[in-house]
Structure formats: structure tokens, C-alpha cells
Amino acid sequence: MNTKYILSSIAALSLMASSCGLDYDPVSDYSDVTEGIENVEEEVIYKNRADAESALTALYEDFRGNQNQLQLDFLLIGDVHSDNAYAGTTGSEVVDPATNDLNGTTLCVNRDWNYYMLQAAKCTKFIVGVESVADGSLTQAEINTMRGQAEIMRAFIWFRMVRMWGNIPIITTVPKDITSDNIAESYESYFPAQNTEAEAYEYILKDLNDAMANAPEGTGDKTRFSKDVARGLLAKIYAEKPVRDYAKVIQYVDELTARGFALNPEYADLFAVDGPVKDGFTATMLKTNTPESILELHYIPGSGNWADMMYGRRYADWENSFSWAKWITPSRDLIAAFDAEGDTKRKDQTVVYYECPWSNYYPSDNYAFMFKVHSEFSNIYFLRYDDVLLLKAEALIMRENPDLSGAADIIDQIRTRAGVAKLTAAEKSNKDNLFKAYVNERRLELACEGERWYDLVRLDILEETMAAAQRNDPGRLPMAVPFDKNSYLLPIPQDVLDTNPNVVQNPGY
């Protein structure tokens, strides 16, 4: 399949977005889907520089405003669907991932597909439209810089999708309006089939390679889609099985290192809020735009995120929204993993205990809560240097000629920052032992940040890990369906299958 099209009709986009939930604090009513469209039969065109700049701003605003899919659901799949967390509350929306009972009607699966398709469509509309600003007021260099940012955002979205669903529709051009004369040729525009997983990665890499030539270099503002974000995404993508190239993982991590990225001296500073714990306050993040951050979102007083109330107490209003059970409850298995390492620094930023009115998974007087989003003013991270640095360690372990010493040095760097002992000689000198230590280190370093599930799938250790969790963790709910190779991908939403006959359900659902 060489060419795909953007779903540009307002009816189609409305249908795609219809199942998105928890629109708690929408950032903007602006829609760049229709702005500047004069004649979609020929091309989507922005009238002038102001239109194009506003459209790019709207892309960033839309991205910033969707904490539901980008962070909350990412944790549902990445941590609740793995051994890191329990569901928390008792609704099917969270219990289905916890018990491996996902299906085409699971709410988070539906709203995520719809959001990601819509956001990718908006990016595509911008990428196409910015090339033809009607009054010619943008230079080609300016066009390239703006397009590069949208390409990185689209690559980020597609990367999320391909890891979740495998075969996905890749939409890269703008269709004409359907008329009686072109209905046959336009059919595929509105009912696109899926590209293969391998084809999807090819498009993602094409976007990122173009962005590496044209996007702006990174600055101190880590909220922008810069070349550094592209480098971070490339490091992660080349660790994935369909396009695995460990030499390129190392290359892009080394480029980030040369650009000045490094571990923040204190792990806690990545998450801590400067303000009292309760009784109402105006606070800010203790640290933003650290050398470790590659891509993050900022939330300041007057424009806070709402994600914190989904996980625990609200620092700015201690009793607000604390009458119902929270999501993403850290598992006993995860807590035991921290305790086995004497890892109090990372545990204290991941798990907090409160008294609460429910006892779904722990006693109500000492209940564990996910703590990575401390407050409504917390940053939400999408890419950090510690993540890709550990992927370099994986590359050194798993490449054809392993460098166990180099990998162990990286893991020890991470462990030293966390205040835990360095690896033992037995771990450093044996590939299998070092690999197990590496997997555990990623778990502790990135706990409750959504990466665990994708690590288990990428490294082909899902079935054994989840079987062990089921045996050893007394707090886990019974599995509705055993984990197997069909569990690696999520189900395609049923409403997509019902409305688009060209989309095929993933095996096992």
C-alpha cells in the first residue's frame, strides 16, 4: 500500500473522536482540522503566516490537553497490564487490562485509537498544508522547520499506535471531497486498510529522518518537538523487533550525550513539587527542563493537569476527589522489587501510602498509591535520557559482540544515582545474569511510567514474567485469559471494525 489519505471530512473526524472520554480540562476550542480549508478538492491551504503559525500552536495545545490518552491510558496498558500495578478501582475500564480481558469494546482501547488517529490526522493536515501557504509569506526554511515539528509529533503518535496494535492505517495525504464522479477512487480515503507493522515503522522512520534534517535543534525548552526528541525516538524505535538495529540505538544515545543530556543528579528532583503537602498552596515543579528531560509537558498554577487526581491525593486541595478508588495501584510485586534492592529513593517517588475509605487491594489504613505524578503541577514526561541510556546498555548486551563491561557501567551509573549498590561481579561477568539485572533496572527506574509492558513484549519475556506474577503476587486478580503471543497486541476497537470493513482484527480477539 503506497499511499494513504487523511480523513478530512468533519463527519469522519467527529466519528473518530466520539468515544474519547475524560475531557476534564480542555485547553482550547480551536480546531486546526478546518482552519484555512478553502477547497479540499484541490489542497488544504493556510491563507497566510498567521494561519500556519496558529495551526502549529494548536497542534501543541491539542497534544498538551490530552492527558487522558497520552498519560493515563499509557499507564493503564504499560503498568496495570503488566506486573507493576493493579487496576485500582473496580470498573471494567481498568479491570480489563489488569486481568488480560481486553476486547474490542474496552473503553481505553477505543478512545486511544480514536485520539491517536485524530491527532495523527491533524499532523498530516498541517504537514501537507504548510507547504502551500497561499500568500507565500513563509520561506522554505521556515516551512521545513514547522513541518519537521509536526512530523516528529506524528511519528510519536504512530509509534504509540504501532506498539499497541501492530498493523495500523498510515495516512499521509489529503483526499478530495467525495462526489458522484470520484466515489470509487475516494472509498479508500475514508475507509483505509491497515499498513503492516513493518510498513508503519518505515513511515515513522521517514518522518523522523526528514525531521532530523529540518526540525529545530533542541533548546532549553523541553516541551518542543526538536531534533533531540527525534534522536530520542530513533533510539527507542531501533530497539524494537521489526526494525531492530542496536548500532543505531547506540548512535542516537551517543548523539544525545554529546548534546549535553545527562542524568539529573537527584532522581527525586524529576518529580518533587516545591510546596507543602496539604492545606492548599500555589506551587511549581522543583525542577523543569533538566539535562535528563528530552520531552515533557509543564503544568503551572492556573493551568494544572488533572491526572494527579486519578492516582491519589490532590496536593492543592487535600480532600478534593479523594472519595473514590484511584487508578494504577502499585503492586506488591513491584514494591518487593524495590525492597529487594534497598531502593528507597526511587520507591519514595513511585509509591506513597495514605489512609483512605476503600480497601480494594490494600488495608484502608495503609493503602499504596502511585506517586509519579505528585500533584497537578507535576511535569508529565514522554522521553527521558535515563530511558534511552538504559536502551544503550541493552544494545551493548544484546548486540552480536556484547560489551558486558560497558553495559554494566551504564547500569551502575543509574544505580549510583538511585543510591543502591553497584552490580555484583557475578552479574557483570555473565550475559544472562546481566540481562536479568538490566530488565530489573529498567523496571525500577521507569516504574509507573508506562514502559514496563512494552519492555516485556520487546524482549520476549512477557509470558514468563506474567506467569510468575500470577503465582507470586497475592494481590493480583485472576487472569481472564492466559498471556500468550496473541497478547502482545491490543484489540482493534469494535466500532472501527463495524464502520471500516478494510480493517482486520488482531489475532486472539
Short mmCIF file of C-alpha atoms in Angstrom, two decimals:
data_model
loop_
_atom_site.label_atom_id
_atom_site.label_comp_id
_atom_site.label_asym_id
_atom_site.label_seq_id
_atom_site.Cartn_x
_atom_site.Cartn_y
_atom_site.Cartn_z
CA MET A 1 0.00 0.00 0.00
CA ASN A 2 1.88 3.07 -1.22
CA THR A 3 -0.50 5.92 -0.49
CA LYS A 4 -2.92 6.68 2.33
CA TYR A 5 -5.14 9.65 2.93
CA ILE A 6 -6.22 11.89 5.78
CA LEU A 7 -9.83 11.64 6.96
CA SER A 8 -10.60 15.26 6.30
CA SER A 9 -14.37 15.37 6.41
CA ILE A 10 -15.75 16.85 9.59
CA ALA A 11 -18.22 13.99 9.94
CA ALA A 12 -15.44 11.41 9.77
CA LEU A 13 -13.32 13.23 12.33
CA SER A 14 -16.27 13.66 14.65
CA LEU A 15 -16.98 9.94 14.46
CA MET A 16 -13.36 9.12 15.22
CA ALA A 17 -13.38 11.34 18.30
CA SER A 18 -16.78 10.33 19.60
CA SER A 19 -15.60 7.82 22.19
CA CYS A 20 -12.84 9.92 23.75
CA GLY A 21 -13.57 10.39 27.45
CA LEU A 22 -12.47 12.35 30.48
CA ASP A 23 -12.24 15.68 28.68
CA TYR A 24 -11.81 17.24 32.08
CA ASP A 25 -9.92 20.41 31.25
CA PRO A 26 -9.88 21.11 27.51
CA VAL A 27 -7.11 23.54 26.65
CA SER A 28 -8.56 25.13 23.54
CA ASP A 29 -11.67 25.11 21.37
CA TYR A 30 -9.55 25.82 18.28
CA SER A 31 -9.58 23.07 15.67
CA ASP A 32 -6.86 23.06 13.04
CA VAL A 33 -8.76 20.41 11.11
CA THR A 34 -10.83 23.05 9.33
CA GLU A 35 -8.76 26.24 9.69
CA GLY A 36 -7.73 27.60 6.31
CA ILE A 37 -9.51 24.97 4.21
CA GLU A 38 -10.62 26.75 1.07
CA ASN A 39 -11.09 23.90 -1.37
CA VAL A 40 -10.25 20.40 -0.20
CA GLU A 41 -10.83 19.13 -3.73
CA GLU A 42 -7.50 20.64 -4.65
CA GLU A 43 -5.47 21.07 -1.48
CA VAL A 44 -5.60 22.15 2.14
CA ILE A 45 -4.04 25.63 2.19
CA TYR A 46 -3.35 28.07 5.01
CA LYS A 47 -4.07 31.59 3.91
CA ASN A 48 -1.02 33.25 5.46
CA ARG A 49 1.77 33.01 8.01
CA ALA A 50 -0.57 33.71 10.91
CA ASP A 51 -2.83 30.79 9.93
CA ALA A 52 0.11 28.40 9.70
CA GLU A 53 1.61 29.56 13.00
CA SER A 54 -1.77 29.29 14.72
CA ALA A 55 -2.23 25.79 13.34
CA LEU A 56 1.15 24.68 14.70
CA THR A 57 0.31 26.20 18.07
CA ALA A 58 -2.98 24.31 18.01
CA LEU A 59 -1.14 21.03 17.43
CA TYR A 60 0.92 21.65 20.55
CA GLU A 61 -2.16 22.69 22.52
CA ASP A 62 -4.09 19.60 21.44
CA PHE A 63 -1.16 17.41 22.42
CA ARG A 64 -0.80 19.10 25.79
CA GLY A 65 -4.51 18.85 26.52
CA ASN A 66 -4.91 15.10 26.07
CA GLN A 67 -3.63 13.73 29.37
CA ASN A 68 -6.29 11.05 29.18
CA GLN A 69 -4.79 9.09 26.30
CA LEU A 70 -1.19 10.27 26.40
CA GLN A 71 -0.55 9.58 30.07
CA LEU A 72 -3.42 7.92 31.94
CA ASP A 73 -4.19 5.20 29.41
CA PHE A 74 -0.49 4.76 28.66
CA LEU A 75 -0.04 3.78 32.31
CA LEU A 76 -3.10 1.52 32.18
CA ILE A 77 -1.55 -0.53 29.40
CA GLY A 78 2.10 -0.15 30.42
CA ASP A 79 1.78 -0.84 34.15
CA VAL A 80 -1.66 -2.27 35.01
CA HIS A 81 -1.47 -4.67 32.06
CA SER A 82 1.94 -5.78 33.36
CA ASP A 83 3.21 -6.85 36.79
CA ASN A 84 3.81 -3.29 38.01
CA ALA A 85 0.32 -2.32 39.14
CA TYR A 86 -3.19 -3.39 39.97
CA ALA A 87 -6.23 -1.74 38.43
CA GLY A 88 -7.00 0.39 41.48
CA THR A 89 -10.69 0.95 41.05
CA THR A 90 -13.11 -1.81 40.06
CA GLY A 91 -14.64 -0.73 36.73
CA SER A 92 -14.09 -2.73 33.56
CA GLU A 93 -12.16 0.18 32.09
CA VAL A 94 -9.26 -0.67 34.40
CA VAL A 95 -10.02 -4.27 35.38
CA ASP A 96 -9.92 -5.48 31.76
CA PRO A 97 -6.22 -4.54 31.34
CA ALA A 98 -5.41 -5.93 34.80
CA THR A 99 -6.95 -9.33 34.06
CA ASN A 100 -5.94 -9.54 30.38
CA ASP A 101 -9.60 -9.38 29.42
CA LEU A 102 -9.20 -6.74 26.72
CA ASN A 103 -11.62 -6.77 23.82
CA GLY A 104 -12.88 -4.52 21.08
CA THR A 105 -15.25 -2.68 23.42
CA THR A 106 -12.75 -1.90 26.21
CA LEU A 107 -13.09 1.85 26.74
CA CYS A 108 -9.42 2.79 26.95
CA VAL A 109 -8.65 0.85 23.76
CA ASN A 110 -11.46 2.61 21.89
CA ARG A 111 -10.68 6.14 22.99
CA ASP A 112 -6.94 5.69 22.43
CA TRP A 113 -7.39 4.53 18.84
CA ASN A 114 -9.74 7.43 18.15
CA TYR A 115 -7.49 10.02 19.76
CA TYR A 116 -4.31 8.82 18.08
CA MET A 117 -5.97 8.61 14.66
CA LEU A 118 -7.37 12.11 15.08
CA GLN A 119 -4.11 13.63 16.30
CA ALA A 120 -2.14 11.96 13.50
CA ALA A 121 -4.71 13.30 11.01
CA LYS A 122 -4.25 16.81 12.36
CA CYS A 123 -0.48 16.46 11.99
CA THR A 124 -0.91 15.23 8.42
CA LYS A 125 -3.18 18.10 7.56
CA PHE A 126 -0.57 20.53 8.85
CA ILE A 127 2.35 18.78 7.12
CA VAL A 128 0.53 18.97 3.79
CA GLY A 129 -0.95 22.43 4.28
CA VAL A 130 2.18 24.27 5.44
CA GLU A 131 3.82 23.53 2.10
CA SER A 132 1.30 25.77 0.31
CA VAL A 133 0.64 28.88 2.37
CA ALA A 134 -1.40 30.96 -0.02
CA ASP A 135 0.32 34.32 0.27
CA GLY A 136 3.85 32.89 0.03
CA SER A 137 4.88 34.60 3.26
CA LEU A 138 6.89 31.66 4.61
CA THR A 139 10.38 30.89 3.36
CA GLN A 140 11.19 27.29 2.51
CA ALA A 141 13.45 27.12 5.58
CA GLU A 142 10.56 28.25 7.79
CA ILE A 143 8.23 25.75 6.15
CA ASN A 144 10.75 22.95 6.73
CA THR A 145 11.20 23.87 10.38
CA MET A 146 7.46 23.92 11.04
CA ARG A 147 6.84 20.73 9.08
CA GLY A 148 9.64 18.95 10.95
CA GLN A 149 7.98 19.58 14.31
CA ALA A 150 4.68 18.13 13.09
CA GLU A 151 6.50 15.13 11.61
CA ILE A 152 8.08 14.33 14.97
CA MET A 153 4.71 14.63 16.69
CA ARG A 154 3.12 12.36 14.08
CA ALA A 155 5.97 9.86 14.45
CA PHE A 156 5.44 9.90 18.23
CA ILE A 157 1.74 9.16 17.73
CA TRP A 158 2.33 6.42 15.16
CA PHE A 159 4.98 4.84 17.38
CA ARG A 160 2.45 4.68 20.21
CA MET A 161 -0.07 3.10 17.84
CA VAL A 162 2.19 0.53 16.22
CA ARG A 163 3.38 -0.74 19.60
CA MET A 164 -0.23 -1.07 20.72
CA TRP A 165 -1.90 -2.51 17.61
CA GLY A 166 0.79 -3.59 15.14
CA ASN A 167 -0.92 -3.12 11.76
CA ILE A 168 -2.38 0.41 11.60
CA PRO A 169 -3.65 2.75 8.89
CA ILE A 170 -0.95 5.20 7.85
CA ILE A 171 -2.46 8.39 6.44
CA THR A 172 -0.13 10.80 4.67
CA THR A 173 -2.11 12.83 2.11
CA VAL A 174 -5.35 14.79 1.90
CA PRO A 175 -8.29 13.37 -0.06
CA LYS A 176 -10.80 15.14 -2.19
CA ASP A 177 -14.40 15.54 -1.12
CA ILE A 178 -16.47 12.57 -2.22
CA THR A 179 -18.62 13.25 -5.28
CA SER A 180 -20.62 11.02 -7.59
CA ASP A 181 -17.72 11.20 -10.03
CA ASN A 182 -14.96 10.06 -7.66
CA ILE A 183 -16.72 7.84 -5.13
CA ALA A 184 -14.85 4.71 -6.20
CA GLU A 185 -11.40 6.25 -6.03
CA SER A 186 -12.23 8.08 -2.78
CA TYR A 187 -13.51 4.97 -0.98
CA GLU A 188 -10.10 4.01 0.35
CA SER A 189 -9.56 7.58 1.54
CA TYR A 190 -12.39 7.27 4.02
CA PHE A 191 -12.08 3.58 4.80
CA PRO A 192 -8.32 2.97 4.81
CA ALA A 193 -6.87 -0.50 5.27
CA GLN A 194 -4.03 -1.14 7.67
CA ASN A 195 -0.39 -0.96 6.75
CA THR A 196 1.72 -3.79 8.10
CA GLU A 197 3.73 -3.22 11.23
CA ALA A 198 6.93 -3.14 9.18
CA GLU A 199 5.45 -0.57 6.77
CA ALA A 200 4.29 1.57 9.69
CA TYR A 201 7.82 1.67 11.07
CA GLU A 202 9.13 2.66 7.64
CA TYR A 203 6.80 5.69 7.62
CA ILE A 204 7.76 6.58 11.19
CA LEU A 205 11.45 6.47 10.32
CA LYS A 206 10.82 8.53 7.19
CA ASP A 207 9.17 11.25 9.28
CA LEU A 208 11.99 11.26 11.82
CA ASN A 209 14.74 11.27 9.21
CA ASP A 210 13.10 14.22 7.47
CA ALA A 211 12.76 15.97 10.82
CA MET A 212 16.44 15.37 11.58
CA ALA A 213 17.20 17.49 8.52
CA ASN A 214 14.63 20.20 9.13
CA ALA A 215 13.29 20.42 12.69
CA PRO A 216 14.82 22.96 15.08
CA GLU A 217 17.68 21.92 17.32
CA GLY A 218 16.72 21.43 20.92
CA THR A 219 16.88 24.38 23.29
CA GLY A 220 16.26 24.74 26.99
CA ASP A 221 12.53 24.33 26.38
CA LYS A 222 11.87 20.59 26.54
CA THR A 223 8.21 20.97 25.56
CA ARG A 224 9.05 21.38 21.86
CA PHE A 225 9.38 18.70 19.18
CA SER A 226 13.03 19.24 18.34
CA LYS A 227 15.78 17.19 16.73
CA ASP A 228 16.65 15.96 20.22
CA VAL A 229 13.17 14.46 20.52
CA ALA A 230 13.69 12.82 17.13
CA ARG A 231 17.01 11.39 18.37
CA GLY A 232 15.33 10.01 21.47
CA LEU A 233 12.53 8.44 19.45
CA LEU A 234 15.00 6.93 17.00
CA ALA A 235 16.94 5.35 19.88
CA LYS A 236 13.72 3.77 21.17
CA ILE A 237 12.43 2.70 17.76
CA TYR A 238 15.64 0.96 16.73
CA ALA A 239 15.36 -1.23 19.84
CA GLU A 240 12.03 -2.59 18.57
CA LYS A 241 11.99 -6.01 16.89
CA PRO A 242 10.65 -5.06 13.41
CA VAL A 243 13.46 -2.56 12.79
CA ARG A 244 15.99 -3.57 15.46
CA ASP A 245 19.43 -2.10 14.90
CA TYR A 246 21.39 -1.87 18.12
CA ALA A 247 24.21 0.07 16.44
CA LYS A 248 21.74 2.86 15.73
CA VAL A 249 20.41 2.75 19.29
CA ILE A 250 23.96 3.42 20.47
CA GLN A 251 24.48 6.09 17.79
CA TYR A 252 21.46 8.17 18.76
CA VAL A 253 22.05 7.85 22.50
CA ASP A 254 25.65 8.96 21.97
CA GLU A 255 24.40 11.95 19.96
CA LEU A 256 22.15 12.95 22.86
CA THR A 257 25.07 12.57 25.26
CA ALA A 258 27.21 14.78 23.04
CA ARG A 259 24.37 17.32 23.05
CA GLY A 260 24.67 17.62 26.84
CA PHE A 261 21.96 15.24 28.03
CA ALA A 262 22.78 13.55 31.33
CA LEU A 263 21.17 12.10 34.42
CA ASN A 264 19.82 14.72 36.77
CA PRO A 265 21.92 14.48 39.96
CA GLU A 266 18.87 13.76 42.14
CA TYR A 267 16.18 11.35 40.96
CA ALA A 268 13.61 12.94 43.28
CA ASP A 269 14.03 16.35 41.63
CA LEU A 270 12.36 14.99 38.50
CA PHE A 271 9.06 14.58 40.36
CA ALA A 272 9.14 16.73 43.52
CA VAL A 273 6.90 19.76 43.89
CA ASP A 274 8.08 22.92 45.65
CA GLY A 275 5.29 23.43 48.18
CA PRO A 276 3.67 22.00 51.31
CA VAL A 277 1.95 18.64 51.17
CA LYS A 278 -1.52 19.80 52.13
CA ASP A 279 -3.86 22.62 53.18
CA GLY A 280 -3.84 24.42 49.83
CA PHE A 281 -0.91 26.13 48.16
CA THR A 282 0.45 27.62 44.97
CA ALA A 283 3.36 25.52 43.84
CA THR A 284 5.63 24.80 40.92
CA MET A 285 7.74 21.84 39.94
CA LEU A 286 11.03 21.83 41.79
CA LYS A 287 12.84 21.23 38.50
CA THR A 288 11.80 21.60 34.87
CA ASN A 289 13.83 21.21 31.68
CA THR A 290 16.55 19.24 33.45
CA PRO A 291 19.51 17.81 31.49
CA GLU A 292 17.72 14.45 31.72
CA SER A 293 14.48 15.56 30.13
CA ILE A 294 14.04 15.16 26.37
CA LEU A 295 10.29 15.79 26.04
CA GLU A 296 7.96 16.89 28.82
CA LEU A 297 4.77 18.86 29.45
CA HIS A 298 4.58 21.65 32.01
CA TYR A 299 1.62 22.48 34.21
CA ILE A 300 1.68 25.68 36.22
CA PRO A 301 -0.74 27.30 38.70
CA GLY A 302 -3.89 28.25 36.81
CA SER A 303 -3.21 25.61 34.16
CA GLY A 304 -2.66 22.43 36.12
CA ASN A 305 -3.05 18.88 34.90
CA TRP A 306 -5.93 16.78 36.18
CA ALA A 307 -4.06 13.47 36.05
CA ASP A 308 -2.95 13.64 39.68
CA MET A 309 -6.49 13.17 40.97
CA MET A 310 -6.68 9.83 39.13
CA TYR A 311 -3.80 8.40 41.18
CA GLY A 312 -4.03 9.79 44.71
CA ARG A 313 -4.45 12.95 46.72
CA ARG A 314 -4.50 16.43 45.24
CA TYR A 315 -1.82 18.49 46.93
CA ALA A 316 -3.58 21.78 46.23
CA ASP A 317 -6.84 20.52 47.75
CA TRP A 318 -6.15 17.58 50.05
CA GLU A 319 -9.69 16.16 50.29
CA ASN A 320 -10.83 17.01 46.78
CA SER A 321 -11.74 13.95 44.71
CA PHE A 322 -10.50 11.54 47.39
CA SER A 323 -13.82 9.78 47.94
CA TRP A 324 -13.38 7.19 45.16
CA ALA A 325 -10.81 4.49 44.48
CA LYS A 326 -7.87 5.58 42.34
CA TRP A 327 -6.25 4.08 39.26
CA ILE A 328 -2.82 2.45 38.80
CA THR A 329 -2.26 0.97 42.27
CA PRO A 330 1.38 -0.21 42.66
CA SER A 331 1.60 -3.99 43.00
CA ARG A 332 3.13 -5.92 45.88
CA ASP A 333 5.46 -7.45 43.33
CA LEU A 334 6.80 -4.02 42.32
CA ILE A 335 7.15 -2.89 45.93
CA ALA A 336 9.01 -6.11 46.76
CA ALA A 337 11.37 -5.44 43.83
CA PHE A 338 12.24 -2.03 45.29
CA ASP A 339 12.69 -3.50 48.76
CA ALA A 340 14.94 -6.30 47.49
CA GLU A 341 17.39 -3.68 46.23
CA GLY A 342 17.08 -1.41 49.26
CA ASP A 343 15.89 1.14 46.73
CA THR A 344 14.20 3.76 48.88
CA LYS A 345 14.89 6.80 46.67
CA ARG A 346 13.02 5.53 43.63
CA LYS A 347 10.38 3.77 45.70
CA ASP A 348 9.58 7.01 47.54
CA GLN A 349 8.94 8.76 44.23
CA THR A 350 6.81 5.90 42.92
CA VAL A 351 4.72 4.73 45.89
CA VAL A 352 3.04 6.68 48.68
CA TYR A 353 0.77 5.40 51.46
CA TYR A 354 -2.42 7.10 52.69
CA GLU A 355 -5.42 6.18 54.75
CA CYS A 356 -8.49 6.02 52.53
CA PRO A 357 -12.16 4.88 52.55
CA TRP A 358 -11.62 1.77 50.39
CA SER A 359 -9.60 -1.46 50.61
CA ASN A 360 -9.67 -2.96 47.12
CA TYR A 361 -6.02 -4.08 47.15
CA TYR A 362 -4.51 -2.98 50.48
CA PRO A 363 -5.82 -2.29 54.00
CA SER A 364 -7.60 1.06 54.00
CA ASP A 365 -5.42 2.43 56.82
CA ASN A 366 -2.18 1.89 54.86
CA TYR A 367 -3.09 1.93 51.20
CA ALA A 368 -0.48 2.16 48.43
CA PHE A 369 -0.91 4.79 45.70
CA MET A 370 1.00 5.55 42.53
CA PHE A 371 3.06 8.70 43.19
CA LYS A 372 4.95 9.53 39.98
CA VAL A 373 2.54 12.44 39.34
CA HIS A 374 2.82 14.15 42.71
CA SER A 375 0.42 17.00 42.04
CA GLU A 376 -1.50 18.91 39.41
CA PHE A 377 1.65 20.99 38.87
CA SER A 378 3.83 17.98 38.07
CA ASN A 379 5.58 17.63 34.74
CA ILE A 380 4.48 14.76 32.57
CA TYR A 381 7.47 13.16 30.87
CA PHE A 382 7.35 11.46 27.50
CA LEU A 383 11.08 10.97 26.89
CA ARG A 384 13.93 10.96 29.38
CA TYR A 385 17.64 10.33 28.98
CA ASP A 386 17.63 7.57 31.61
CA ASP A 387 15.25 5.57 29.41
CA VAL A 388 17.39 5.72 26.27
CA LEU A 389 20.65 5.40 28.21
CA LEU A 390 19.41 2.08 29.55
CA LEU A 391 18.48 1.10 25.99
CA LYS A 392 22.12 1.66 25.10
CA ALA A 393 23.00 -0.83 27.85
CA GLU A 394 20.55 -3.27 26.26
CA ALA A 395 22.22 -2.74 22.91
CA LEU A 396 25.66 -3.43 24.38
CA ILE A 397 24.40 -6.65 25.99
CA MET A 398 22.39 -7.95 23.04
CA ARG A 399 24.45 -6.96 20.03
CA GLU A 400 26.46 -9.56 18.11
CA ASN A 401 29.66 -8.75 20.02
CA PRO A 402 28.47 -7.95 23.56
CA ASP A 403 30.20 -5.33 25.66
CA LEU A 404 29.17 -6.50 29.13
CA SER A 405 31.56 -4.11 30.88
CA GLY A 406 30.17 -1.08 29.04
CA ALA A 407 26.59 -2.12 29.74
CA ALA A 408 27.35 -2.73 33.42
CA ASP A 409 28.93 0.72 33.70
CA ILE A 410 25.70 2.30 32.42
CA ILE A 411 23.54 0.27 34.80
CA ASP A 412 25.85 1.15 37.69
CA GLN A 413 25.56 4.84 36.76
CA ILE A 414 21.79 4.56 37.06
CA ARG A 415 22.04 2.60 40.31
CA THR A 416 24.50 5.03 41.87
CA ARG A 417 22.12 7.92 41.21
CA ALA A 418 19.39 5.84 42.92
CA GLY A 419 21.59 5.22 45.96
CA VAL A 420 21.77 1.43 45.59
CA ALA A 421 24.78 -0.86 45.39
CA LYS A 422 26.55 -1.45 42.11
CA LEU A 423 26.11 -4.74 40.29
CA THR A 424 27.94 -7.77 41.62
CA ALA A 425 30.84 -9.39 39.81
CA ALA A 426 28.61 -12.38 39.01
CA GLU A 427 26.08 -10.07 37.33
CA LYS A 428 28.71 -8.17 35.39
CA SER A 429 30.58 -11.16 34.02
CA ASN A 430 27.68 -13.28 32.73
CA LYS A 431 25.43 -12.20 29.85
CA ASP A 432 22.29 -13.90 31.15
CA ASN A 433 22.78 -12.52 34.64
CA LEU A 434 23.48 -9.04 33.31
CA PHE A 435 20.40 -9.16 31.10
CA LYS A 436 18.22 -10.03 34.11
CA ALA A 437 19.79 -7.20 36.10
CA TYR A 438 19.17 -4.83 33.19
CA VAL A 439 15.48 -5.78 32.93
CA ASN A 440 15.06 -5.25 36.67
CA GLU A 441 16.85 -1.91 36.49
CA ARG A 442 14.50 -0.62 33.80
CA ARG A 443 11.57 -1.75 35.90
CA LEU A 444 12.71 0.19 38.98
CA GLU A 445 13.94 3.26 37.13
CA LEU A 446 10.81 3.68 34.97
CA ALA A 447 8.17 2.19 37.28
CA CYS A 448 4.67 3.56 36.75
CA GLU A 449 5.72 5.50 33.66
CA GLY A 450 4.13 3.14 31.14
CA GLU A 451 7.23 1.36 29.79
CA ARG A 452 7.06 -1.99 31.57
CA TRP A 453 4.58 -3.72 29.25
CA TYR A 454 6.48 -2.69 26.13
CA ASP A 455 9.77 -3.89 27.64
CA LEU A 456 8.29 -7.34 28.34
CA VAL A 457 6.93 -7.58 24.79
CA ARG A 458 10.05 -6.20 23.11
CA LEU A 459 12.34 -8.60 25.00
CA ASP A 460 10.06 -11.65 24.59
CA ILE A 461 9.72 -12.22 28.33
CA LEU A 462 6.03 -11.40 28.70
CA GLU A 463 4.58 -14.87 29.28
CA GLU A 464 7.14 -15.99 31.84
CA THR A 465 7.05 -12.69 33.72
CA MET A 466 3.29 -12.53 33.98
CA ALA A 467 3.03 -16.22 34.94
CA ALA A 468 5.48 -15.56 37.79
CA ALA A 469 3.49 -12.50 38.89
CA GLN A 470 0.32 -14.54 38.95
CA ARG A 471 2.00 -17.19 41.11
CA ASN A 472 3.85 -14.89 43.47
CA ASP A 473 1.71 -11.79 43.92
CA PRO A 474 -1.31 -12.50 46.16
CA GLY A 475 -2.88 -9.16 45.33
CA ARG A 476 -3.39 -9.81 41.64
CA LEU A 477 -6.81 -10.55 40.24
CA PRO A 478 -7.14 -13.88 38.42
CA MET A 479 -6.36 -13.70 34.71
CA ALA A 480 -9.40 -14.00 32.46
CA VAL A 481 -7.16 -15.06 29.55
CA PRO A 482 -3.64 -16.51 29.84
CA PHE A 483 -0.88 -14.39 28.34
CA ASP A 484 0.43 -15.73 25.04
CA LYS A 485 1.77 -14.37 21.74
CA ASN A 486 -1.67 -13.01 20.87
CA SER A 487 -1.47 -10.83 23.98
CA TYR A 488 1.39 -8.78 22.52
CA LEU A 489 -1.01 -6.56 20.55
CA LEU A 490 -4.24 -4.90 21.69
CA PRO A 491 -7.63 -5.49 20.10
CA ILE A 492 -8.84 -3.18 17.35
CA PRO A 493 -11.91 -1.28 18.63
CA GLN A 494 -15.16 -2.89 17.60
CA ASP A 495 -16.65 0.36 16.33
CA VAL A 496 -13.70 0.68 13.92
CA LEU A 497 -14.35 -2.84 12.63
CA ASP A 498 -18.06 -2.08 12.31
CA THR A 499 -17.55 1.09 10.29
CA ASN A 500 -14.48 0.18 8.24
CA PRO A 501 -14.59 -3.23 6.51
CA ASN A 502 -10.96 -2.80 5.42
CA VAL A 503 -9.64 -3.07 8.99
CA VAL A 504 -8.91 -6.57 10.31
CA GLN A 505 -8.98 -7.59 13.99
CA ASN A 506 -5.75 -8.72 15.62
CA PRO A 507 -5.42 -12.49 16.27
CA GLY A 508 -6.85 -13.78 19.53
CA TYR A 509 -9.71 -11.29 19.88
#
